[in-house]
Coordinates of C-alpha atoms and ligand atoms in Angstrom, one line a residue:
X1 CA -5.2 19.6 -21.4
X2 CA -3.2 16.2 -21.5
X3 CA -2.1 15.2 -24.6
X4 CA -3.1 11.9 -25.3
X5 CA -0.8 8.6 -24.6
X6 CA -0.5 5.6 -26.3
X7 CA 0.8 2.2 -25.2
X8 CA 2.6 1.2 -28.1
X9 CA 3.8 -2.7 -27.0
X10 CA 3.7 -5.0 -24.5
X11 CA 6.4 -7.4 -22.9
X12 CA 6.4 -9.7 -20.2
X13 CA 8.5 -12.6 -19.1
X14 CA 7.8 -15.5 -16.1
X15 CA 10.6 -17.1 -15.0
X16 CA 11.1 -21.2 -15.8
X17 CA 10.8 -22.6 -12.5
X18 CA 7.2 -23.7 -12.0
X19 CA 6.3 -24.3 -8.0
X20 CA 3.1 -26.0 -7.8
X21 CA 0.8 -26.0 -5.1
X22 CA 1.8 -30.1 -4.4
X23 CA 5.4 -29.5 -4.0
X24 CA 4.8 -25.9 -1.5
X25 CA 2.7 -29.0 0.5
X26 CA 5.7 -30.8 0.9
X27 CA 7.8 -27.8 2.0
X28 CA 5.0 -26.1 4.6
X29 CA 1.8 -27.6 6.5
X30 CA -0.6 -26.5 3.7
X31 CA -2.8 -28.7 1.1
X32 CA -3.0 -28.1 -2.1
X33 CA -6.8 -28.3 -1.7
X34 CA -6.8 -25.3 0.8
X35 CA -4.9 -23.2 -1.6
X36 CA -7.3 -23.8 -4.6
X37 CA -10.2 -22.9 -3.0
X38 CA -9.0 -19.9 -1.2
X39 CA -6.9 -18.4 -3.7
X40 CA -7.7 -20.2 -6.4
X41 CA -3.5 -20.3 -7.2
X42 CA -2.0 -23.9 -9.0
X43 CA 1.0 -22.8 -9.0
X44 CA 3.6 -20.0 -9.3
X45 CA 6.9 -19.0 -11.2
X46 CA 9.9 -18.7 -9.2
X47 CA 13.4 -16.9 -9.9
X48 CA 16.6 -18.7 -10.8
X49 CA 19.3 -18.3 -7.6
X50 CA 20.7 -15.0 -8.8
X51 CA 18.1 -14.5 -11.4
X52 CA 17.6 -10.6 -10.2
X53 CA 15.0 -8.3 -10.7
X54 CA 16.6 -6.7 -13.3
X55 CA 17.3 -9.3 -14.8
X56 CA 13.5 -10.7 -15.7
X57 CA 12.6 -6.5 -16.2
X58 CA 15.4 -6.9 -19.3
X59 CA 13.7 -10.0 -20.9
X60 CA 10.1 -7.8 -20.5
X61 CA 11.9 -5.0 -21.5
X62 CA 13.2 -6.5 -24.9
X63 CA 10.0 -7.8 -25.4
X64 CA 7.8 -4.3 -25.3
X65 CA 10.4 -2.7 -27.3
X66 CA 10.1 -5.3 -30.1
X67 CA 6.6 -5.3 -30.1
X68 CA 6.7 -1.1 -30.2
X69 CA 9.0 -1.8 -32.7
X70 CA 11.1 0.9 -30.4
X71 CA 14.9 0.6 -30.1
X72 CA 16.7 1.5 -26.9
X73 CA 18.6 4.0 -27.7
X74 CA 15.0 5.6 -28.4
X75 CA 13.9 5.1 -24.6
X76 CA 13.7 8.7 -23.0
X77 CA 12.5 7.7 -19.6
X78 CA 12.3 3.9 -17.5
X79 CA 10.4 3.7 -14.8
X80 CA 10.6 0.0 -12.7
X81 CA 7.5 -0.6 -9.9
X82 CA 9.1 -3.2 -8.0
X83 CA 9.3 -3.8 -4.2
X84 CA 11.9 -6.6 -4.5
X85 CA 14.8 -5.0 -6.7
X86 CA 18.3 -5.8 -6.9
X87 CA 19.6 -3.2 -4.0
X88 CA 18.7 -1.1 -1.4
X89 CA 20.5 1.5 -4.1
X90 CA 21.1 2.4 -6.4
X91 CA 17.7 2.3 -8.6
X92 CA 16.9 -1.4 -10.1
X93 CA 16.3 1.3 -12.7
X94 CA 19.4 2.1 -13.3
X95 CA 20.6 -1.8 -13.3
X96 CA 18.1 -2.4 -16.1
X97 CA 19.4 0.5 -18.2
X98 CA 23.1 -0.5 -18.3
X99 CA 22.0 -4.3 -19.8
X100 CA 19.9 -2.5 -21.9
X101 CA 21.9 0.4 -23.2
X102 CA 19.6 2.6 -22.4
X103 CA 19.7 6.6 -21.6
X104 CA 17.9 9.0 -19.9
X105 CA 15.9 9.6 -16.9
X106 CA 15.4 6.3 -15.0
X107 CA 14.1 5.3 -11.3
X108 CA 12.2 3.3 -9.4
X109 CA 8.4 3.8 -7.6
X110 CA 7.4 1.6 -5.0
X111 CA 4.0 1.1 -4.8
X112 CA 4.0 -2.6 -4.5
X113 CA 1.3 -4.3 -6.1
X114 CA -0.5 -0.9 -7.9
X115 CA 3.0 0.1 -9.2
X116 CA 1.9 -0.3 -12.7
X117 CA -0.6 1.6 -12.5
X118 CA 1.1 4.5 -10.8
X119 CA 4.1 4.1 -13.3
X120 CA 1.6 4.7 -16.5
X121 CA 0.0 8.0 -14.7
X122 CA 3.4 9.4 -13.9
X123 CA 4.3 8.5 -17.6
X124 CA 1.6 10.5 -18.8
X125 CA 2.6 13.2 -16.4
X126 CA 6.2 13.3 -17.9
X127 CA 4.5 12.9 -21.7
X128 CA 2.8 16.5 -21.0
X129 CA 6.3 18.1 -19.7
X130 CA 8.2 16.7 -22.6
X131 CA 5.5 15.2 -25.3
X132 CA 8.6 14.3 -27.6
X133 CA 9.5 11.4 -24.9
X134 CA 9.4 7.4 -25.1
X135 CA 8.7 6.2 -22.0
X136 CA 9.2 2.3 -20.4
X137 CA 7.0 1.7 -18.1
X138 CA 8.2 -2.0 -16.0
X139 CA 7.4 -3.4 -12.7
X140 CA 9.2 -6.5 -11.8
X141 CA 9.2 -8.6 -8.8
X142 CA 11.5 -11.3 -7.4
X143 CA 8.9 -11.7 -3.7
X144 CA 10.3 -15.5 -3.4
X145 CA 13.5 -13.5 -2.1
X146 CA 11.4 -11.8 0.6
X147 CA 9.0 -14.6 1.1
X148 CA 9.2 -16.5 4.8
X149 CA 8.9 -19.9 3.4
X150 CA 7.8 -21.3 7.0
X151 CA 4.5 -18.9 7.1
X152 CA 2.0 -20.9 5.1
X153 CA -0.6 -17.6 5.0
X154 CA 2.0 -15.8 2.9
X155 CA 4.1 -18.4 1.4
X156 CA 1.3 -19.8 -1.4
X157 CA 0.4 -16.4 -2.7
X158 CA 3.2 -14.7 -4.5
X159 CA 5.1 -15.4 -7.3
X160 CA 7.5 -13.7 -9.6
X161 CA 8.0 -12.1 -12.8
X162 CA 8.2 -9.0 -14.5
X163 CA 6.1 -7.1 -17.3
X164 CA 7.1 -4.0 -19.5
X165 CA 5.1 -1.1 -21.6
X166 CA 6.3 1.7 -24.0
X167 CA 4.0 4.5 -24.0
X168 CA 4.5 7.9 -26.2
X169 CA 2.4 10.6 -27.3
X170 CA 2.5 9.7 -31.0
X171 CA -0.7 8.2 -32.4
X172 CA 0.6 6.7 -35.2
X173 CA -0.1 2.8 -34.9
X174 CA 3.5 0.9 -35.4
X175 CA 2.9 -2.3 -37.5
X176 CA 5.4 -5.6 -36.9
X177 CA 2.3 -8.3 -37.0
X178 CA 3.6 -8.9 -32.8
X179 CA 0.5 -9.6 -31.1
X180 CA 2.0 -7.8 -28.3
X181 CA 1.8 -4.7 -30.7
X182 CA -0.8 -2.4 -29.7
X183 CA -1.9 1.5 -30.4
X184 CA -4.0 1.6 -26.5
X185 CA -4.7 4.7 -25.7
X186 CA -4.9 5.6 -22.0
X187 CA -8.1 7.5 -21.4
X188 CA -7.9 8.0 -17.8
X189 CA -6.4 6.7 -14.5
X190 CA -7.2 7.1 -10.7
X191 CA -4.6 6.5 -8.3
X192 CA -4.8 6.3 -4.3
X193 CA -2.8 5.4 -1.2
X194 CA -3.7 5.2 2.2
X195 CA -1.1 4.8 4.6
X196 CA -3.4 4.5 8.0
X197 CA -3.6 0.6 6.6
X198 CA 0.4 0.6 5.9
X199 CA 0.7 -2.2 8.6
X200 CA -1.7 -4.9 7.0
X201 CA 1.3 -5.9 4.3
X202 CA 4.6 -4.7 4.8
X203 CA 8.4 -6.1 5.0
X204 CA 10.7 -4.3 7.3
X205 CA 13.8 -6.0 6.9
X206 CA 16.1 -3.4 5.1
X207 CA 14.4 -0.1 5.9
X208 CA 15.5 2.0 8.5
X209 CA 12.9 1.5 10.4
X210 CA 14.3 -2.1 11.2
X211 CA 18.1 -1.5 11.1
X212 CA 20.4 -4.2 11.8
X213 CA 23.9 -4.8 11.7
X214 CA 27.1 -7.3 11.1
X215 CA 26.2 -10.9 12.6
X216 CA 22.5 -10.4 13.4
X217 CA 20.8 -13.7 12.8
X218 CA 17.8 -13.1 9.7
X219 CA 14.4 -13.2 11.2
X220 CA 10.6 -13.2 9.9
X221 CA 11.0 -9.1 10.1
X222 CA 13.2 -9.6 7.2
X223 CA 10.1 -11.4 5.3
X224 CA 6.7 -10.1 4.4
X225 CA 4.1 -9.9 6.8
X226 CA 0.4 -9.4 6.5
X227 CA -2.7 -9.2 7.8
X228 CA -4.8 -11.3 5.1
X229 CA -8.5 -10.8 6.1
X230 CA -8.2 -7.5 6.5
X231 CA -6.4 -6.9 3.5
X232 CA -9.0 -8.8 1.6
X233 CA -11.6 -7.1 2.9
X234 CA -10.1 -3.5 1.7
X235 CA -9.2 -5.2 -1.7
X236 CA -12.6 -6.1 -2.2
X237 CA -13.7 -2.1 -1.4
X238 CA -10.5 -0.3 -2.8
X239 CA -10.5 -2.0 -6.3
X240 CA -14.2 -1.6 -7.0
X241 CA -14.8 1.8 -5.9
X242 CA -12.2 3.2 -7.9
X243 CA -13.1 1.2 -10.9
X244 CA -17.0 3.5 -10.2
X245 CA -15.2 6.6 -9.5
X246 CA -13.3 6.1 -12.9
X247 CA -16.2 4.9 -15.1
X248 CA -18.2 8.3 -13.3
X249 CA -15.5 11.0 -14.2
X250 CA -15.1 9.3 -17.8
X251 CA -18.9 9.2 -18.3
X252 CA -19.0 5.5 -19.3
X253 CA -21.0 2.5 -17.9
X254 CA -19.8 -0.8 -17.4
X255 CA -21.7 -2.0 -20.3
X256 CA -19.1 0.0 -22.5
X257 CA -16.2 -1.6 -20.9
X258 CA -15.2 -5.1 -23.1
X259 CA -13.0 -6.5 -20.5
X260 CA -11.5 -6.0 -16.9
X261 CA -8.3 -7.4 -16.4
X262 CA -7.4 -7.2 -12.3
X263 CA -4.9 -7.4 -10.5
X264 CA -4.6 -10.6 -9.8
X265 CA -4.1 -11.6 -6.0
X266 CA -7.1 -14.2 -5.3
X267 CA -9.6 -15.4 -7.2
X268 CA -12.4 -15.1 -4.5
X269 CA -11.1 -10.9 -4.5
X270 CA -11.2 -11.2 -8.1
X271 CA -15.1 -12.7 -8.5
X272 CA -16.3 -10.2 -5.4
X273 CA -15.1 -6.9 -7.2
X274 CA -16.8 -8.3 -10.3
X275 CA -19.7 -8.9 -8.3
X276 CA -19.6 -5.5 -7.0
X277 CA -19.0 -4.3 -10.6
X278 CA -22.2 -6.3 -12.2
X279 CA -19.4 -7.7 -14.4
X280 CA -19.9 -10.7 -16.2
X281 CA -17.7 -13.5 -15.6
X282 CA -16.6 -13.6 -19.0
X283 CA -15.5 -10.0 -19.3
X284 CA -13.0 -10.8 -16.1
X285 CA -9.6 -12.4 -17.6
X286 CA -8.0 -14.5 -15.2
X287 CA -4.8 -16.3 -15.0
X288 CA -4.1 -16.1 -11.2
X289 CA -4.1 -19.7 -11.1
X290 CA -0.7 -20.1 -13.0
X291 CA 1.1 -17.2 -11.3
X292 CA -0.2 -16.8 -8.3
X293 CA 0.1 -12.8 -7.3
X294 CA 3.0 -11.3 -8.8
X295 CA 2.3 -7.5 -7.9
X296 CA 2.7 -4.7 -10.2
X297 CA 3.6 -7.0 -12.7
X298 CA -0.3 -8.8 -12.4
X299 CA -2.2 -6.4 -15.2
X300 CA 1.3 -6.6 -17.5
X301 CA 0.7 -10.2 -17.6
X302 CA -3.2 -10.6 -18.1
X303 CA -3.3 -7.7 -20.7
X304 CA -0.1 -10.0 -22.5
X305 CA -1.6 -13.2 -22.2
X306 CA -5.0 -11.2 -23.3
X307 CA -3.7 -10.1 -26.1
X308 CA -1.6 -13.4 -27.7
X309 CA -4.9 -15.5 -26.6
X310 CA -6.8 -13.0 -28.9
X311 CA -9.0 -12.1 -25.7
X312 CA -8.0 -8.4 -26.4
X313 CA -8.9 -6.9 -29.8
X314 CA -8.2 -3.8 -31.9
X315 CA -11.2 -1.2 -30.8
X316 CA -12.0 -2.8 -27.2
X317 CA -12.0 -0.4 -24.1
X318 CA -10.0 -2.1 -21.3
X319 CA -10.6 -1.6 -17.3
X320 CA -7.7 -2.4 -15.5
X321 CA -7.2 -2.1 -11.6
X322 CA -4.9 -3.4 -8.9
X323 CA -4.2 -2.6 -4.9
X324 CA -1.4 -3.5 -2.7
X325 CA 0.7 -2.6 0.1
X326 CA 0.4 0.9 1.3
X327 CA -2.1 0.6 0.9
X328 CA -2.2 2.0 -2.1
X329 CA -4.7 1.0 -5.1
X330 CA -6.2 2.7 -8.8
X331 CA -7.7 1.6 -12.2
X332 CA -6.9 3.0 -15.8
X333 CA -9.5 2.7 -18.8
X334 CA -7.4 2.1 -22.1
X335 CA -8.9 1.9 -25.7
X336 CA -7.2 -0.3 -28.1
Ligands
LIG401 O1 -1.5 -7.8 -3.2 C1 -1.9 -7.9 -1.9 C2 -1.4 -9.2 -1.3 N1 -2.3 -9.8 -0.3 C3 -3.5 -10.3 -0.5 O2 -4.1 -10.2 -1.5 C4 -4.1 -11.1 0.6 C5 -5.6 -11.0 0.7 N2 -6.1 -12.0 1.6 C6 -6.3 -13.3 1.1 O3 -6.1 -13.6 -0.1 C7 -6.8 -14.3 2.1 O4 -7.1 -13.7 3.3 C8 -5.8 -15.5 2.3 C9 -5.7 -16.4 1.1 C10 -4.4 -14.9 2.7 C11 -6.3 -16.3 3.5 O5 -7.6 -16.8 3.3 P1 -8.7 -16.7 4.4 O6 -9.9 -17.3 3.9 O7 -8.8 -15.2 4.7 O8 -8.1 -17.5 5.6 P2 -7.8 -17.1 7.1 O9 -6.6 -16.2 7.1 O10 -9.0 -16.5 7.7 O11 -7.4 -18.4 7.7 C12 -8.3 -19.5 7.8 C13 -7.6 -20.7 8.4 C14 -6.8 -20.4 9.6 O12 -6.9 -21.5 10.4 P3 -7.9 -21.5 11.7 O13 -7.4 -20.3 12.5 O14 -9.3 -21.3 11.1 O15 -7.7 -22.8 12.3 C15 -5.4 -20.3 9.0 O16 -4.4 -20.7 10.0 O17 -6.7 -21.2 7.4 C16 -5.4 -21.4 7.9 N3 -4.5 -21.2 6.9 C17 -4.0 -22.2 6.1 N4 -4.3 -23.5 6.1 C18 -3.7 -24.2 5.1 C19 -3.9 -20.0 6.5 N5 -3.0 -20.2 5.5 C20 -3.1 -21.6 5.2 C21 -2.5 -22.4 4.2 N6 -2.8 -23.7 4.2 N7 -1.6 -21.9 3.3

């Protein structure tokens, strides 16, 4: 028996620089119009030159511990989703800990754009071994860095930013009047991977698998690469059939879920798994259009934005689900 977990605050930071869809048209052969009305992206935050990962998990960071009213000296575990970090090694992890000050157990979990997801089951994982633990969750992702900025069909969908949870078994509810204070508790998750469709969205250029050495030139290798119909396609199936499988094994119906709050990657994969769902457009929270698809860091930032918009209330149940590269994909129900 699990014990129960509670989110306890939320933190998330965008960077400043604000890349609309006008100026990408300037820089690729793309339309602003095209990218509206497939993706339904306006624009996108990009990183400062040497702005690092680890650098925009610290300012989400600061922000969930605030709001859990948590200091970090108090932070057992961290766990970072990211597929951009600072380094091949050592952990991006480990970079956030030493500007934070913080101790412990720390690492990083690549499962691209699910990585949230995956890093709030593993927490609850480690909250059963050690139920005394204070656990950051992050995912933070700099994808400008690995973005070909000559491939239009990749270059209009990412953008960057980073988002930040503290989770513990305690249920008492901290009080600091932060909106980003919250008391969720996690009721279930489903996670899944299937690596048969690992070549639909991958970047090759610093595994082993592509190695290079002193005075090659960079190519696209180095760069994402994906196959975008298909990948919408699986998406579509991946994100709602999970959300069924977890609203079976919990015993609830859609009807008691108050809001979904998807990964967001396109607004046209957003509205068909809602469709899917027979969720109302209303219960759907959306803000793809002013960040474009920022990965595991997607859910951080609509259940943020959620919360300070007043969207997200004390007592509502919360569907959240996601799916990346991997692939991999899942879907927690939390209960504020
Ligand atoms: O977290 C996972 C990350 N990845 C995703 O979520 C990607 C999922 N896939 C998608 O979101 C969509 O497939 C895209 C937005 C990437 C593409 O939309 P689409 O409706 O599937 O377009 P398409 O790839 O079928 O391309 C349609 C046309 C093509 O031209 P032709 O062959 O019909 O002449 C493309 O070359 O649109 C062209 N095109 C563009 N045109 C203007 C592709 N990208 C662009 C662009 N601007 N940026």
């Amino acid at each position: 028996m699990l014990h129960p977990v509670y989110i306890k605050g939320f933190g998330y930071y965008v960077p400043e620089r604000v890349l609309d869809n006008l100026e990408l048209a300037s820089m690729v052969n793309t339309s602003n119009e095209w990218i509206l009305e497939r993706t339904g992206i306006k624009e996108r935050r990009i990183a400062a030159p040497g702005q690092t990962c680890s650098d925009l998990i610290c300012q989400a960071a600061r922000r969930a511990m605030d709001a859990a009213g948590c200091k970090a000296e108090e932070i057992t575990h961290l766990l970072v989703g990211t597929v951009s970090g600072d380094d091949a090694f050592p952990a991006t992890a480990v970079r956030v800990q030493q500007k934070l000050g913080i101790k412990g157990m720390a690492f990083d979990l690549s499962a691209a754009c699910t990585g949230f997801i995956y890093g709030l089951q593993l927490a609850r994982g480690l909250l059963a071994i050690e139920p005394h633990a204070k656990i950051l969750v992050t995912a933070g992702e700099v994808l400008s860095m690995l973005t070909n900025w000559e491939d239009r069909a990749t270059c209009v969908l990412f953008g960057d930013g980073a988002g930040a949870a503290v989770l513990s078994a305690d249920e008492t509810a901290p009080r600091t009047g932060n909106p980003l204070t919250v008391n969720a508790r996690i009721e279930d998750i489903l996670c899944n991977a299937d690596g048969e469709l690992s070549d639909l969205l991958f970047c090759n250029g610093a595994g082993s698998s592509f190695p290079y050495k002193l005075g090659d030139v960079v190519g696209p290798e180095n760069f994402i690469q994906m196959n975008g119909r298909e990948l919408f396609k699986h998406a579509v199936r991946s994100m709602s059939s999970i959300s069924t499988q977890l609203l079976e094994k919990t015993g609830y119906g859609m009807d008691d879920i108050d809001l979904v709050v998807p990964h967001q990657a396109n607004l046209r994969i957003i509205t068909a798994v809602a469709e899917r769902l027979g969720v109302p457009q209303e219960k759907v929270f959306i803000n793809v259009h002013k960040y474009g698809n920022t990965s595991a860091v997607s859910t951080i930032l609509g259940m943020g934005e959620a919360l300070e918009q007043g969207v997200i209330r004390p007592g509502m149940r919360i569907l959240i689900n996601a799916f990346g590269a991997g692939l991999t994909w899942g879907a927690a129900l939390l209960k504020f």
